[in-house]
Amino acid sequence: FDMALDDKEADPSQPAVQESEGQAQSDDIKTPKQLTVQRERGTPWMEKYRDEDSDNPRWREHKKHFFMVSSAGKPIFSRYGDEEKLNPIFSVMCSLVLFMSEQDDVPRAIFAGDHKIVFLLRGNVYLVAASRTNEPVAHLSRQLQFMYTQLVSILTRKGLEGVFKRRHGFDLRNLLGSSGEQVLGQLALALDGHKEASPFPLSTSLSFVFGAAAALRLPVPVRHEVNRALLGLKAQHLLFGVLLGAGHVIQFVRPRKTLLWAEDLLLLQNLVASNASFQDTEGSWVPVCLPLYSPDANVMAYVSFLHKHGGPRVCLVLIATPDGDLAELSAAKERLAESLQRSGALQAINHAMSRPSFYIGARIYAMQQMIS
């Protein structure tokens, strides 16, 4: 499924801060600063739940909540409601962790009636899932792990540890901003792809259950054409090339001795899906951390949808080191899109995305009933 791109391994230890001086930019390509401004002006999907708190009946009706809080008791994230209004709940969570730590223990899960309350402690970040679905504790714990790795993908592990080392009581929401909250909220929504009302296909939820990205079904000759086009990508400092479409991985390429982990692919998919502005521009140039590839440093991602070439739902993500040349990556994208268009592969991809996803009828239905 993955193909070798280059023998050269790039050093992922260098943090990505800004693009290098003299780097050419198109007016249609967004830099990280421009992208953040647009995100902050947008309205995250969670805004409709912003006025809820623990006294609100609507807040209590939600079947599953995700919370993040720092070890100092500072709220980081709540799937539903206003973090400030939920401060008493965050305080109780921290008190439970503190009480058990004094007994040389850590909380794993609490069962209260039809609720399961699952804890996951990662350094100075405490993650909690409160659920009254039939999902097992191991499943909820895995979802919390994805929430944590998504947080790392936004701020890097080194960044998280550094900020709490300097100021134990730091409010991490100052770093996350509305864009980070949107990415985390989108992931929480994707984790419930098995729900009937979810906008995501069932395969999305199953991808997170099994830790495996869903691949788009393509005829063998078409996949060969896509492979050939991706392997033709030539750009200095290029690490990975990933082609995404309709919640699926179409294909990716990587250096021979470097792994692109499925979990990193899933987080990358969620990042692209969480921001509609990616589809409104010729390309976006954003820093991102791939936690399983290099948790302590950023790489740069060039994100572009192939609108001009007849692939409005097809997204190319080119991952490069911080020294990557934006203009060179943009030109490589154009060559790839033209190659896919000439061979007819792009039209075949569009057709494949319009077809229903593959499923195993009775077993999928049984799984839906089990975890609904």
Short mmCIF file of C-alpha atoms in Angstrom, two decimals:
data_model
loop_
_atom_site.label_atom_id
_atom_site.label_comp_id
_atom_site.label_asym_id
_atom_site.label_seq_id
_atom_site.Cartn_x
_atom_site.Cartn_y
_atom_site.Cartn_z
CA PHE A 1 0.00 0.00 0.00
CA ASP A 2 2.83 2.41 0.77
CA MET A 3 5.60 2.96 -1.72
CA ALA A 4 9.24 4.04 -1.38
CA LEU A 5 9.88 7.65 -2.29
CA ASP A 6 13.46 8.34 -1.38
CA ASP A 7 16.40 6.70 0.35
CA LYS A 8 17.26 9.90 2.14
CA GLU A 9 15.98 10.26 5.69
CA ALA A 10 15.36 13.77 6.89
CA ASP A 11 16.20 14.86 10.40
CA PRO A 12 12.89 15.42 12.23
CA SER A 13 14.54 16.88 15.31
CA GLN A 14 14.56 20.46 14.02
CA PRO A 15 11.48 22.38 15.12
CA ALA A 16 9.44 24.22 12.54
CA VAL A 17 8.92 27.86 13.42
CA GLN A 18 8.53 29.95 10.28
CA GLU A 19 9.25 29.63 6.60
CA SER A 20 12.76 30.48 5.53
CA GLU A 21 13.64 33.93 4.26
CA GLY A 22 13.30 34.57 0.58
CA GLN A 23 10.82 31.75 0.14
CA ALA A 24 8.41 32.44 -2.71
CA GLN A 25 4.72 32.54 -1.90
CA SER A 26 1.61 32.67 -3.98
CA ASP A 27 -1.15 35.08 -2.99
CA ASP A 28 -3.50 32.08 -2.86
CA ILE A 29 -1.35 30.12 -0.41
CA LYS A 30 -1.96 30.65 3.28
CA THR A 31 0.82 30.83 5.80
CA PRO A 32 0.28 29.58 9.40
CA LYS A 33 -0.43 33.13 10.64
CA GLN A 34 -3.03 33.80 7.95
CA LEU A 35 -4.69 30.45 8.55
CA THR A 36 -4.96 31.07 12.29
CA VAL A 37 -6.59 34.45 11.74
CA GLN A 38 -9.25 32.96 9.48
CA ARG A 39 -9.94 30.13 11.94
CA GLU A 40 -10.45 32.55 14.80
CA ARG A 41 -12.96 34.51 12.74
CA GLY A 42 -14.93 31.33 12.02
CA THR A 43 -17.50 29.78 14.32
CA PRO A 44 -16.54 26.33 15.57
CA TRP A 45 -19.26 23.70 15.38
CA MET A 46 -19.17 23.43 19.19
CA GLU A 47 -20.47 26.97 19.60
CA LYS A 48 -24.05 25.66 19.64
CA TYR A 49 -23.20 23.84 22.88
CA ARG A 50 -21.27 26.74 24.41
CA ASP A 51 -24.04 27.93 26.71
CA GLU A 52 -24.49 24.52 28.35
CA ASP A 53 -23.27 23.63 31.83
CA SER A 54 -23.78 20.78 34.29
CA ASP A 55 -27.11 22.27 35.45
CA ASN A 56 -28.47 22.37 31.92
CA PRO A 57 -30.71 19.37 31.03
CA ARG A 58 -29.36 19.39 27.47
CA TRP A 59 -25.81 18.95 28.76
CA ARG A 60 -26.89 15.91 30.76
CA GLU A 61 -28.60 14.37 27.75
CA HIS A 62 -25.35 13.90 25.84
CA LYS A 63 -24.31 10.26 25.97
CA LYS A 64 -20.57 10.82 25.90
CA HIS A 65 -18.34 13.62 27.13
CA PHE A 66 -14.62 14.19 26.69
CA PHE A 67 -12.70 16.40 29.09
CA MET A 68 -9.09 17.59 29.32
CA VAL A 69 -7.70 19.33 32.38
CA SER A 70 -4.20 20.17 33.56
CA SER A 71 -2.78 18.77 36.78
CA ALA A 72 -3.14 22.28 38.24
CA GLY A 73 -6.92 22.14 37.66
CA LYS A 74 -6.94 24.45 34.62
CA PRO A 75 -9.57 23.40 32.02
CA ILE A 76 -8.17 22.58 28.59
CA PHE A 77 -11.06 21.16 26.60
CA SER A 78 -14.65 20.00 26.96
CA ARG A 79 -16.62 18.48 24.11
CA TYR A 80 -19.84 20.08 25.35
CA GLY A 81 -20.39 23.20 27.41
CA ASP A 82 -18.32 26.15 28.56
CA GLU A 83 -15.09 25.11 30.33
CA GLU A 84 -15.41 28.02 32.77
CA LYS A 85 -18.92 26.97 33.79
CA LEU A 86 -17.71 23.38 34.21
CA ASN A 87 -14.89 24.34 36.59
CA PRO A 88 -16.45 22.47 39.57
CA ILE A 89 -16.42 19.23 37.55
CA PHE A 90 -12.79 19.73 36.52
CA SER A 91 -11.92 20.33 40.19
CA VAL A 92 -13.56 17.04 41.19
CA MET A 93 -11.58 15.18 38.52
CA CYS A 94 -8.29 16.61 39.78
CA SER A 95 -9.24 15.84 43.38
CA LEU A 96 -9.91 12.20 42.49
CA VAL A 97 -6.52 11.90 40.80
CA LEU A 98 -4.78 13.59 43.74
CA PHE A 99 -6.53 11.38 46.29
CA MET A 100 -5.54 8.18 44.50
CA SER A 101 -1.99 9.39 43.90
CA GLU A 102 -1.63 9.74 47.66
CA GLN A 103 -2.46 6.02 47.83
CA ASP A 104 0.22 5.30 45.18
CA ASP A 105 -2.46 4.51 42.65
CA VAL A 106 -4.08 6.08 39.60
CA PRO A 107 -7.75 6.02 38.59
CA ARG A 108 -8.60 3.89 35.55
CA ALA A 109 -12.39 3.69 35.48
CA ILE A 110 -15.38 4.40 37.68
CA PHE A 111 -18.75 2.71 37.16
CA ALA A 112 -21.76 4.71 38.34
CA GLY A 113 -25.13 3.33 37.26
CA ASP A 114 -25.18 3.26 33.47
CA HIS A 115 -22.16 5.58 33.27
CA LYS A 116 -18.52 4.66 32.73
CA ILE A 117 -15.98 7.31 33.70
CA VAL A 118 -12.57 6.51 32.21
CA PHE A 119 -9.31 8.29 33.09
CA LEU A 120 -6.08 8.61 31.13
CA LEU A 121 -3.17 10.47 32.69
CA ARG A 122 -0.41 11.78 30.43
CA GLY A 123 2.08 13.88 32.37
CA ASN A 124 0.43 17.17 33.33
CA VAL A 125 -2.62 16.47 31.16
CA TYR A 126 -5.56 14.48 32.54
CA LEU A 127 -8.11 13.13 30.08
CA VAL A 128 -11.54 11.87 31.12
CA ALA A 129 -14.38 10.24 29.19
CA ALA A 130 -17.83 10.05 30.80
CA SER A 131 -20.02 7.73 28.76
CA ARG A 132 -23.34 5.95 28.99
CA THR A 133 -22.91 4.12 25.72
CA ASN A 134 -22.14 0.40 25.65
CA GLU A 135 -18.54 0.97 24.60
CA PRO A 136 -16.04 -0.97 26.75
CA VAL A 137 -13.48 0.75 28.94
CA ALA A 138 -10.63 -0.27 26.62
CA HIS A 139 -12.42 1.39 23.68
CA LEU A 140 -12.98 4.63 25.60
CA SER A 141 -9.38 4.62 26.81
CA ARG A 142 -8.18 4.27 23.21
CA GLN A 143 -10.32 7.23 22.20
CA LEU A 144 -8.75 9.30 24.99
CA GLN A 145 -5.31 8.31 23.71
CA PHE A 146 -6.26 9.64 20.27
CA MET A 147 -7.44 12.87 21.89
CA TYR A 148 -4.07 13.21 23.61
CA THR A 149 -2.03 12.47 20.49
CA GLN A 150 -4.13 15.04 18.60
CA LEU A 151 -3.21 17.56 21.31
CA VAL A 152 0.45 16.63 20.82
CA SER A 153 0.05 17.06 17.06
CA ILE A 154 -1.01 20.66 17.68
CA LEU A 155 1.54 21.67 20.33
CA THR A 156 4.22 18.90 20.23
CA ARG A 157 5.16 16.85 23.29
CA LYS A 158 8.20 19.04 23.93
CA GLY A 159 6.01 22.13 23.81
CA LEU A 160 3.52 20.65 26.28
CA GLU A 161 6.19 19.58 28.74
CA GLY A 162 8.07 22.86 28.41
CA VAL A 163 5.12 25.14 29.08
CA PHE A 164 4.08 23.23 32.22
CA LYS A 165 7.67 23.09 33.42
CA ARG A 166 7.91 26.88 33.21
CA ARG A 167 4.43 27.53 34.64
CA HIS A 168 2.60 24.67 36.31
CA GLY A 169 -0.68 26.60 36.34
CA PHE A 170 -0.53 27.74 32.71
CA ASP A 171 -3.87 27.88 30.88
CA LEU A 172 -3.24 25.75 27.80
CA ARG A 173 -6.25 27.23 26.01
CA ASN A 174 -4.12 30.31 25.36
CA LEU A 175 -1.95 28.19 23.07
CA LEU A 176 -4.71 26.06 21.56
CA GLY A 177 -6.96 28.93 20.51
CA SER A 178 -10.17 28.35 18.60
CA SER A 179 -8.33 26.47 15.84
CA GLY A 180 -6.97 23.86 18.24
CA GLU A 181 -10.35 23.53 19.91
CA GLN A 182 -11.93 22.98 16.50
CA VAL A 183 -9.49 20.17 15.66
CA LEU A 184 -10.15 18.43 19.00
CA GLY A 185 -13.91 18.89 18.61
CA GLN A 186 -13.81 17.44 15.10
CA LEU A 187 -11.93 14.40 16.42
CA ALA A 188 -14.51 13.87 19.18
CA LEU A 189 -17.21 13.93 16.51
CA ALA A 190 -15.29 11.50 14.29
CA LEU A 191 -14.89 9.04 17.16
CA ASP A 192 -18.68 8.72 17.16
CA GLY A 193 -18.94 7.94 13.45
CA HIS A 194 -20.97 4.82 14.28
CA LYS A 195 -23.86 6.95 15.55
CA GLU A 196 -26.84 7.26 13.24
CA ALA A 197 -26.83 11.06 13.39
CA SER A 198 -23.08 11.35 12.72
CA PRO A 199 -22.01 13.11 9.50
CA PHE A 200 -19.12 10.63 9.26
CA PRO A 201 -19.32 7.17 7.68
CA LEU A 202 -19.08 4.13 9.92
CA SER A 203 -15.62 3.39 8.51
CA THR A 204 -14.32 6.56 10.19
CA SER A 205 -15.22 5.33 13.67
CA LEU A 206 -13.90 1.84 12.93
CA SER A 207 -10.61 3.37 11.78
CA PHE A 208 -10.08 4.76 15.26
CA VAL A 209 -11.23 1.52 16.90
CA PHE A 210 -8.66 -0.54 15.02
CA GLY A 211 -6.02 2.18 14.54
CA ALA A 212 -6.06 1.68 10.77
CA ALA A 213 -6.84 4.30 8.14
CA ALA A 214 -9.60 3.33 5.68
CA ALA A 215 -8.32 2.99 2.11
CA LEU A 216 -10.39 4.02 -0.90
CA ARG A 217 -11.32 1.03 -3.07
CA LEU A 218 -9.81 1.45 -6.53
CA PRO A 219 -9.30 -0.83 -9.52
CA VAL A 220 -5.76 -2.18 -9.66
CA PRO A 221 -4.79 -0.30 -12.88
CA VAL A 222 -6.01 2.99 -11.37
CA ARG A 223 -4.03 2.41 -8.18
CA HIS A 224 -0.93 1.73 -10.26
CA GLU A 225 -1.41 5.06 -12.04
CA VAL A 226 -1.80 6.86 -8.71
CA ASN A 227 1.36 5.15 -7.41
CA ARG A 228 3.27 6.17 -10.51
CA ALA A 229 2.16 9.80 -10.19
CA LEU A 230 3.04 10.00 -6.49
CA LEU A 231 6.42 8.37 -7.00
CA GLY A 232 7.13 11.07 -9.56
CA LEU A 233 7.00 13.76 -6.87
CA LYS A 234 10.36 15.52 -6.83
CA ALA A 235 11.09 18.15 -4.19
CA GLN A 236 13.91 18.75 -1.76
CA HIS A 237 13.23 18.00 1.91
CA LEU A 238 10.02 16.12 1.03
CA LEU A 239 9.16 13.45 3.61
CA PHE A 240 5.71 12.10 2.75
CA GLY A 241 3.11 12.55 0.06
CA VAL A 242 -0.47 11.67 1.03
CA LEU A 243 -3.55 11.67 -1.19
CA LEU A 244 -6.85 11.85 0.73
CA GLY A 245 -10.47 11.77 -0.40
CA ALA A 246 -13.91 11.48 1.21
CA GLY A 247 -12.58 10.34 4.58
CA HIS A 248 -10.30 7.73 2.98
CA VAL A 249 -6.61 7.41 2.24
CA ILE A 250 -6.22 7.06 -1.52
CA GLN A 251 -2.47 6.45 -1.46
CA PHE A 252 0.74 7.67 0.14
CA VAL A 253 4.47 7.51 -0.46
CA ARG A 254 7.30 7.59 2.04
CA PRO A 255 11.09 7.18 2.26
CA ARG A 256 12.13 3.53 2.34
CA LYS A 257 13.48 3.52 5.88
CA THR A 258 10.86 5.81 7.41
CA LEU A 259 7.46 4.73 8.67
CA LEU A 260 4.28 6.73 8.36
CA TRP A 261 2.15 5.34 11.18
CA ALA A 262 -1.57 4.74 10.77
CA GLU A 263 -2.31 6.86 13.85
CA ASP A 264 -0.44 9.80 12.33
CA LEU A 265 -2.43 9.35 9.12
CA LEU A 266 -5.70 9.44 11.05
CA LEU A 267 -4.70 12.61 12.90
CA LEU A 268 -3.64 14.20 9.61
CA GLN A 269 -7.01 13.32 8.08
CA ASN A 270 -8.77 14.89 11.05
CA LEU A 271 -6.71 18.08 10.75
CA VAL A 272 -7.69 18.44 7.08
CA ALA A 273 -11.36 17.68 7.78
CA SER A 274 -11.55 20.12 10.70
CA ASN A 275 -10.87 23.25 8.67
CA ALA A 276 -13.09 24.17 5.73
CA SER A 277 -10.71 26.97 4.76
CA PHE A 278 -8.33 24.39 3.29
CA GLN A 279 -10.86 23.95 0.48
CA ASP A 280 -11.16 27.67 -0.19
CA THR A 281 -7.55 28.31 -1.19
CA GLU A 282 -5.01 27.11 -3.70
CA GLY A 283 -2.90 25.74 -0.87
CA SER A 284 -2.12 26.12 2.83
CA TRP A 285 1.31 25.91 4.48
CA VAL A 286 0.93 24.86 8.11
CA PRO A 287 3.13 23.38 10.86
CA VAL A 288 2.03 20.02 12.21
CA CYS A 289 3.49 17.41 14.53
CA LEU A 290 3.24 13.70 13.68
CA PRO A 291 3.35 12.22 17.22
CA LEU A 292 4.49 8.71 16.29
CA TYR A 293 7.00 9.91 13.71
CA SER A 294 8.55 12.72 15.77
CA PRO A 295 6.58 13.82 18.85
CA ASP A 296 8.93 16.63 19.87
CA ALA A 297 9.18 18.62 16.63
CA ASN A 298 7.02 20.05 13.89
CA VAL A 299 7.17 19.33 10.21
CA MET A 300 5.52 21.49 7.56
CA ALA A 301 2.44 20.41 5.64
CA TYR A 302 1.38 21.77 2.26
CA VAL A 303 -2.38 21.07 2.02
CA SER A 304 -4.14 21.55 -1.30
CA PHE A 305 -7.39 20.34 -2.86
CA LEU A 306 -7.33 19.59 -6.58
CA HIS A 307 -10.23 21.91 -7.52
CA LYS A 308 -8.74 23.23 -10.74
CA HIS A 309 -8.09 19.76 -12.07
CA GLY A 310 -11.53 18.28 -11.43
CA GLY A 311 -10.94 16.78 -8.00
CA PRO A 312 -12.80 19.03 -5.52
CA ARG A 313 -12.86 16.29 -2.86
CA VAL A 314 -9.33 15.06 -3.46
CA CYS A 315 -6.70 16.52 -1.13
CA LEU A 316 -2.94 16.30 -1.51
CA VAL A 317 -0.84 16.70 1.64
CA LEU A 318 2.91 17.08 1.17
CA ILE A 319 4.89 16.73 4.40
CA ALA A 320 8.34 18.35 4.36
CA THR A 321 11.02 19.37 6.81
CA PRO A 322 11.03 23.02 7.97
CA ASP A 323 13.55 23.74 5.20
CA GLY A 324 11.06 22.71 2.51
CA ASP A 325 10.47 25.16 -0.32
CA LEU A 326 6.82 26.20 -0.61
CA ALA A 327 7.03 27.18 -4.28
CA GLU A 328 8.72 23.89 -5.16
CA LEU A 329 6.00 21.88 -3.39
CA SER A 330 3.28 23.88 -5.11
CA ALA A 331 4.84 23.15 -8.49
CA ALA A 332 5.12 19.44 -7.60
CA LYS A 333 1.41 19.43 -6.77
CA GLU A 334 0.57 20.90 -10.18
CA ARG A 335 2.59 18.24 -11.96
CA LEU A 336 0.93 15.48 -9.93
CA ALA A 337 -2.58 16.81 -10.59
CA GLU A 338 -1.91 17.09 -14.34
CA SER A 339 -0.55 13.53 -14.42
CA LEU A 340 -3.62 12.15 -12.62
CA GLN A 341 -5.90 14.10 -14.95
CA ARG A 342 -4.15 12.94 -18.14
CA SER A 343 -4.21 9.26 -17.12
CA GLY A 344 -7.89 9.37 -16.14
CA ALA A 345 -7.01 8.33 -12.58
CA LEU A 346 -8.58 11.47 -11.11
CA GLN A 347 -11.92 10.74 -12.78
CA ALA A 348 -11.74 7.14 -11.50
CA ILE A 349 -11.06 8.42 -7.98
CA ASN A 350 -14.09 10.72 -8.16
CA HIS A 351 -16.21 7.78 -9.29
CA ALA A 352 -14.89 5.58 -6.46
CA MET A 353 -15.70 8.26 -3.87
CA SER A 354 -19.29 8.47 -5.12
CA ARG A 355 -19.86 4.77 -4.48
CA PRO A 356 -20.99 3.47 -1.05
CA SER A 357 -18.25 2.28 1.28
CA PHE A 358 -17.56 -1.42 1.54
CA TYR A 359 -19.23 -3.09 4.49
CA ILE A 360 -19.97 -6.54 5.86
CA GLY A 361 -23.71 -6.23 6.33
CA ALA A 362 -24.73 -8.34 9.31
CA ARG A 363 -21.49 -7.92 11.25
CA ILE A 364 -21.44 -4.15 10.85
CA TYR A 365 -25.07 -3.98 11.95
CA ALA A 366 -24.26 -6.08 15.01
CA MET A 367 -21.35 -3.77 15.87
CA GLN A 368 -23.58 -0.72 15.52
CA GLN A 369 -26.06 -2.22 17.94
CA MET A 370 -23.30 -3.14 20.38
CA ILE A 371 -21.76 0.31 20.64
CA SER A 372 -24.83 2.51 20.13
#
